[in-house]
Short mmCIF file of C-alpha atoms in Angstrom, two decimals:
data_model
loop_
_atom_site.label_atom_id
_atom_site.label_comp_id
_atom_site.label_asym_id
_atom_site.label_seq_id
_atom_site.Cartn_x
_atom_site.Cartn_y
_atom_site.Cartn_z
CA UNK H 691 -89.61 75.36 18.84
CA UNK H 692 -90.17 78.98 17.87
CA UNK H 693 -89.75 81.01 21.01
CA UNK H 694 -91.80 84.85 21.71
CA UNK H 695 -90.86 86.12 25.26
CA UNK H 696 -92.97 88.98 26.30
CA UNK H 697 -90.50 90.78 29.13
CA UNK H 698 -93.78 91.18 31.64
CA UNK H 699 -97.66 89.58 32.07
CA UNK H 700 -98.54 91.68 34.44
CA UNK H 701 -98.44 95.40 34.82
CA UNK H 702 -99.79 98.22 36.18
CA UNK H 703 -99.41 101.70 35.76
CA UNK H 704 -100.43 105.46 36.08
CA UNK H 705 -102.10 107.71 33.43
CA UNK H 706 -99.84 109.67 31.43
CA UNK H 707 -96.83 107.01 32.63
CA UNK H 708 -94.10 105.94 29.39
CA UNK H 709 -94.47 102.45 29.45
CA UNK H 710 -92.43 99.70 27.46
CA UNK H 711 -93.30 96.33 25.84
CA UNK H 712 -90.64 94.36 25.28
CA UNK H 713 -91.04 91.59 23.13
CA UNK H 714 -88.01 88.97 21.63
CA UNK H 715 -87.93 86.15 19.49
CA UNK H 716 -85.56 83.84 19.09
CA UNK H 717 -86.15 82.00 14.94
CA UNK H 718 -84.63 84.93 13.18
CA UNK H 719 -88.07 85.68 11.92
CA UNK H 720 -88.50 88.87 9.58
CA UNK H 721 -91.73 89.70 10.48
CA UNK H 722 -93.06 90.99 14.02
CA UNK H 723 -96.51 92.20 15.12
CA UNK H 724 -98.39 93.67 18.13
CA UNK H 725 -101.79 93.44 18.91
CA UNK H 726 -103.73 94.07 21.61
CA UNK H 727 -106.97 91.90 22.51
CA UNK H 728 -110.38 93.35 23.97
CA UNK H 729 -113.38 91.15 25.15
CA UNK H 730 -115.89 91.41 21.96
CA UNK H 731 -113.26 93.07 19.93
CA UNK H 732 -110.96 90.23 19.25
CA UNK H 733 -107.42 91.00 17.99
CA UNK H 734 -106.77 93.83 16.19
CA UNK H 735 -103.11 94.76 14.73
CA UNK H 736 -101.33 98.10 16.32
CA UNK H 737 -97.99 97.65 14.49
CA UNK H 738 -95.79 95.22 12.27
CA UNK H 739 -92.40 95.39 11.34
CA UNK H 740 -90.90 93.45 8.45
CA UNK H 741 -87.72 94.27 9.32
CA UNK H 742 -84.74 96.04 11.54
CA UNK H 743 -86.10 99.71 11.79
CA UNK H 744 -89.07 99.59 9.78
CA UNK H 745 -92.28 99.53 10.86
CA UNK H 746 -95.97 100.00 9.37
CA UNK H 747 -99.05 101.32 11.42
CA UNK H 748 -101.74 98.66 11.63
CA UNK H 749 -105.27 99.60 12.46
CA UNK H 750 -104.83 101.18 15.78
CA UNK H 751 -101.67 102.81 15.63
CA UNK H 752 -102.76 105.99 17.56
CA UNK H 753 -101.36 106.33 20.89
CA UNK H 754 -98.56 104.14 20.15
CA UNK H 755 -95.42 103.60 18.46
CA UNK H 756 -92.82 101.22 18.66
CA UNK H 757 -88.95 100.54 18.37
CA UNK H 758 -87.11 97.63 16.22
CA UNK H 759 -83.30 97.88 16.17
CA UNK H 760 -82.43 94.37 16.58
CA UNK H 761 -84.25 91.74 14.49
CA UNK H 762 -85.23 89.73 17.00
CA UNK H 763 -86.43 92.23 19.23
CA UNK H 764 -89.73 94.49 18.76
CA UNK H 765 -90.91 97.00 21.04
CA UNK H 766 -94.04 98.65 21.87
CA UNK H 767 -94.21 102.27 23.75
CA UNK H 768 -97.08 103.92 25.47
CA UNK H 769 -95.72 107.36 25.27
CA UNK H 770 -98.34 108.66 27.52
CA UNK H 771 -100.70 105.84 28.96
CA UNK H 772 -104.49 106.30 29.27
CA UNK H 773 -107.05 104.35 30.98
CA UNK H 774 -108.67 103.17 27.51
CA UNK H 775 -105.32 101.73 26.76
CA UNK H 776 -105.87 98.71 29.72
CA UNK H 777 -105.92 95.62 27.39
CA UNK H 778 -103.77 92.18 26.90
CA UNK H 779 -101.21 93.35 24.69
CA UNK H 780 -99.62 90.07 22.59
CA UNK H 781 -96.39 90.36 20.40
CA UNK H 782 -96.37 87.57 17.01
CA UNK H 783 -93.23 87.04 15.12
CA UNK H 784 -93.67 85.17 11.37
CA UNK H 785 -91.15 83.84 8.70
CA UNK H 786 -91.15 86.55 5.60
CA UNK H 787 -93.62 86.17 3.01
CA UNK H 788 -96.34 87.58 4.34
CA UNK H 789 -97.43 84.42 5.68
CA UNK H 790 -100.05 83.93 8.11
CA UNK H 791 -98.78 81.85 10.56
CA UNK H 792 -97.87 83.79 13.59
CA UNK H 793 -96.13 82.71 16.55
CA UNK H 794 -97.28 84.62 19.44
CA UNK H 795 -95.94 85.57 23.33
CA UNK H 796 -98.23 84.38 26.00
CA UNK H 797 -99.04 88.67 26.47
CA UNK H 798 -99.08 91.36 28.85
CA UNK H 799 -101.78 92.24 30.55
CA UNK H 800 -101.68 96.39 31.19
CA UNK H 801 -103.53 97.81 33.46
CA UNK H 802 -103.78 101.42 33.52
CA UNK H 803 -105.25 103.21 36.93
CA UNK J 870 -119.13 96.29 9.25
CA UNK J 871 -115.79 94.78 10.87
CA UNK J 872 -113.49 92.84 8.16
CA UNK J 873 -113.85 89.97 9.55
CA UNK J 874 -116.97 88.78 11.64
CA UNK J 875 -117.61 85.99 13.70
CA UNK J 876 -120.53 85.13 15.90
CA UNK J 877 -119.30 85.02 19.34
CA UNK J 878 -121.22 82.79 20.99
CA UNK J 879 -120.92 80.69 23.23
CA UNK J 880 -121.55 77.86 20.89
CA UNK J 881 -122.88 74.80 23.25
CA UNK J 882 -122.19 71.20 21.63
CA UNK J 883 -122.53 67.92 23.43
CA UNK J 884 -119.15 65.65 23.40
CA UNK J 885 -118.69 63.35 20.47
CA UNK J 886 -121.34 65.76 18.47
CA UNK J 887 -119.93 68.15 15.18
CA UNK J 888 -119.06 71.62 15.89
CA UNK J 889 -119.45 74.39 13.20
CA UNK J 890 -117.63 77.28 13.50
CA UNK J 891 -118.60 80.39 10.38
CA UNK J 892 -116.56 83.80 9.75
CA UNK J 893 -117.41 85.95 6.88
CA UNK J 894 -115.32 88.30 5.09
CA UNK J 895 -115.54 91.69 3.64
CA UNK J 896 -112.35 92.06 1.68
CA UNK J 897 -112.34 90.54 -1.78
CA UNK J 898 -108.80 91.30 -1.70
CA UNK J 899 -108.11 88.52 1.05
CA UNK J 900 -106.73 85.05 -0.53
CA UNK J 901 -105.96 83.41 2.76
CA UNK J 902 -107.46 82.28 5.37
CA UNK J 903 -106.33 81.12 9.13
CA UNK J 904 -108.30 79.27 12.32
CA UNK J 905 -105.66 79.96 15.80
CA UNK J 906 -107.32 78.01 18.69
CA UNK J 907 -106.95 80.45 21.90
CA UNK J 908 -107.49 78.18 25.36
CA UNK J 909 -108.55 80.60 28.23
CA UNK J 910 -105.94 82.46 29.42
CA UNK J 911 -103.29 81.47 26.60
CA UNK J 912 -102.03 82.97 23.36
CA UNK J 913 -103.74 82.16 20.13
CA UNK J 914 -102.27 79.21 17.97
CA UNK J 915 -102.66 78.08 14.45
CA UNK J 916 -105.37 74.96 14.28
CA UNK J 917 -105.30 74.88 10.30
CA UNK J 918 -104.76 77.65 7.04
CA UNK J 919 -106.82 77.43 3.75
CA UNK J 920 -105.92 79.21 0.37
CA UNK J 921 -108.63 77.84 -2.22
CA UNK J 922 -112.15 76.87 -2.28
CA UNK J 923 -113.04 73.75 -1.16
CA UNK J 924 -112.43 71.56 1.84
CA UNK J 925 -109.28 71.16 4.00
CA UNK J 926 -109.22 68.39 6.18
CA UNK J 927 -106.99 67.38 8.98
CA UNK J 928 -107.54 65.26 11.60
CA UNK J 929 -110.81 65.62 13.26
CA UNK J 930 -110.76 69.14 11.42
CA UNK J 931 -111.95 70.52 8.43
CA UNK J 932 -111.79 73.97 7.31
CA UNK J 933 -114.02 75.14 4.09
CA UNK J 934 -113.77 78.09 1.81
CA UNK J 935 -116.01 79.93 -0.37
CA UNK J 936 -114.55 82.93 -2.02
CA UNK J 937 -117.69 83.78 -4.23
CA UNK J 938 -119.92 84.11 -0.61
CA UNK J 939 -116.96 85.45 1.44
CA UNK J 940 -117.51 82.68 3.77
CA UNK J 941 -115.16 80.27 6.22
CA UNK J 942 -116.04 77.64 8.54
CA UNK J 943 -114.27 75.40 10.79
CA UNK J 944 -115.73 71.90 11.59
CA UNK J 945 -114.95 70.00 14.41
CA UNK J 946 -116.21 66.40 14.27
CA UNK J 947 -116.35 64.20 17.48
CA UNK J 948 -115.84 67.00 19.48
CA UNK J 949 -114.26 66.42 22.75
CA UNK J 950 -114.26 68.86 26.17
CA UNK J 951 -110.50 69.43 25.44
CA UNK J 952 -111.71 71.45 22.08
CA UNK J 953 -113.06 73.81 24.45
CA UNK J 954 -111.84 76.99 23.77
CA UNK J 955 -112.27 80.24 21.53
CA UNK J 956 -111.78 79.83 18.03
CA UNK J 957 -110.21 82.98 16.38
CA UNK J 958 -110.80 83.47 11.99
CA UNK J 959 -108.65 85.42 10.46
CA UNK J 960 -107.71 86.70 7.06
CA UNK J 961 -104.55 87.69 5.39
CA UNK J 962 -104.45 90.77 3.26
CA UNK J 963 -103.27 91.35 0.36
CA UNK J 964 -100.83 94.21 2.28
CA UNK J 965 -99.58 91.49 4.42
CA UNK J 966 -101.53 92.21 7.19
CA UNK J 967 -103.13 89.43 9.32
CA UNK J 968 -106.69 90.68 10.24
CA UNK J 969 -108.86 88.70 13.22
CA UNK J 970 -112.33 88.05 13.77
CA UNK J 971 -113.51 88.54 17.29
CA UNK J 972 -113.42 84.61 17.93
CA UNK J 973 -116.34 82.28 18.97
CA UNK J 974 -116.03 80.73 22.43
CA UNK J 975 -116.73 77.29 21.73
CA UNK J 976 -118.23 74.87 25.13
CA UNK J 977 -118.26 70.80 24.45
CA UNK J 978 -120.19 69.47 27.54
CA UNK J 979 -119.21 65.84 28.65
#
């Protein structure tokens, strides 16, 4: 079974705090992805990576950025967190292809005071 | 207009009845087309994918597309309590990009 671990569920932290998302996958999938999920908003796509150390803006890029040295691993950084960026935040992996079946991590849940 | 619309809901069926789920679509570009079932508190997960008009059937599910209307539904027949859950559309751009719908919340009373 395809595996996404998502290094925390829970966190909390201060405005203007770094914060890391750490996300790893274990099929040797190409393709990597981070949302972030909003009551009434749905899903909607921050970042993707198709591969080691590239990586396209989706369609809420501002405010973040992310990291992907290894191919299994994808990270997402909140350079300076802000209260409007409080939100379940879930990493997807997928084979190449541009297919849309995505595996996704069961999320982290930020919370930004 | 978002990309990809759904009605939220909460869509009320009785157990054992049909459930009809509808997204619409704004990009012409879009060729497929995804349902992920998302139980409350989980991650989302792929129920069933369509690429051409028509129906798709699987199970107790069928999926239908209709490019020319920009139009998806999911149908769940003999719906059962377990079904309960939100029901996420989403469409694949041509970019590669997976693009969700907000999801309908879906409640199948015993």
């Amino acid at each position: 079974d395809v595996k996404v671990t998502q290094s925390s569920r829970y966190l909390v932290k201060r405005t203007g705090e770094k914060v890391f998302l750490e996300c790893v996958q274990d099929m040797d999938h190409e393709n990597m992805f981070w949302y972030r999920q909003d009551p009434g908003l749905g899903l909607r796509l921050i970042y993707f990576s198709y591969d080691v150390k590239m990586k396209e803006k989706g369609d809420i890029p501002e405010g973040y950025s992310v990291s992907r040295e290894k191919k299994e691993r994808f990270s997402l950084i909140l350079e300076s967190a802000s209260t409007n960026q409080t939100s379940m935040y879930l990493c997807a992996s997928s084979y190449p292809g541009g297919s849309g079946e995505l595996f996704f991590g069961e999320g982290s849940r930020l919370t930004v005071l | 207009q978002k990309e990809v619309e759904q009605n939220s809901g909460p869509l009320s069926v009785p157990e054992g009845a049909i459930a009809s789920l509808n997204c619409t679509y704004s990009d012409r570009g879009s060729q497929s087309f995804f349902w992920y079932r998302q139980y409350s508190g989980k991650s989302p997960e792929l129920i069933m994918s369509i690429y051409s008009n028509g129906d798709k059937e699987d199970g107790r599910f069928t999926a239908q597309l209709n490019k020319a209307s920009q139009y998806v539904s999911l149908l769940i027949r003999d719906s059962q309590p377990s079904d309960s859950a939100t029901y996420l559309c989403a469409a694949l751009r041509n970019t590669g990009k997976l693009i969700f719908g907000q999801g309908t919340t879906l409640q199948v009373k015993p």
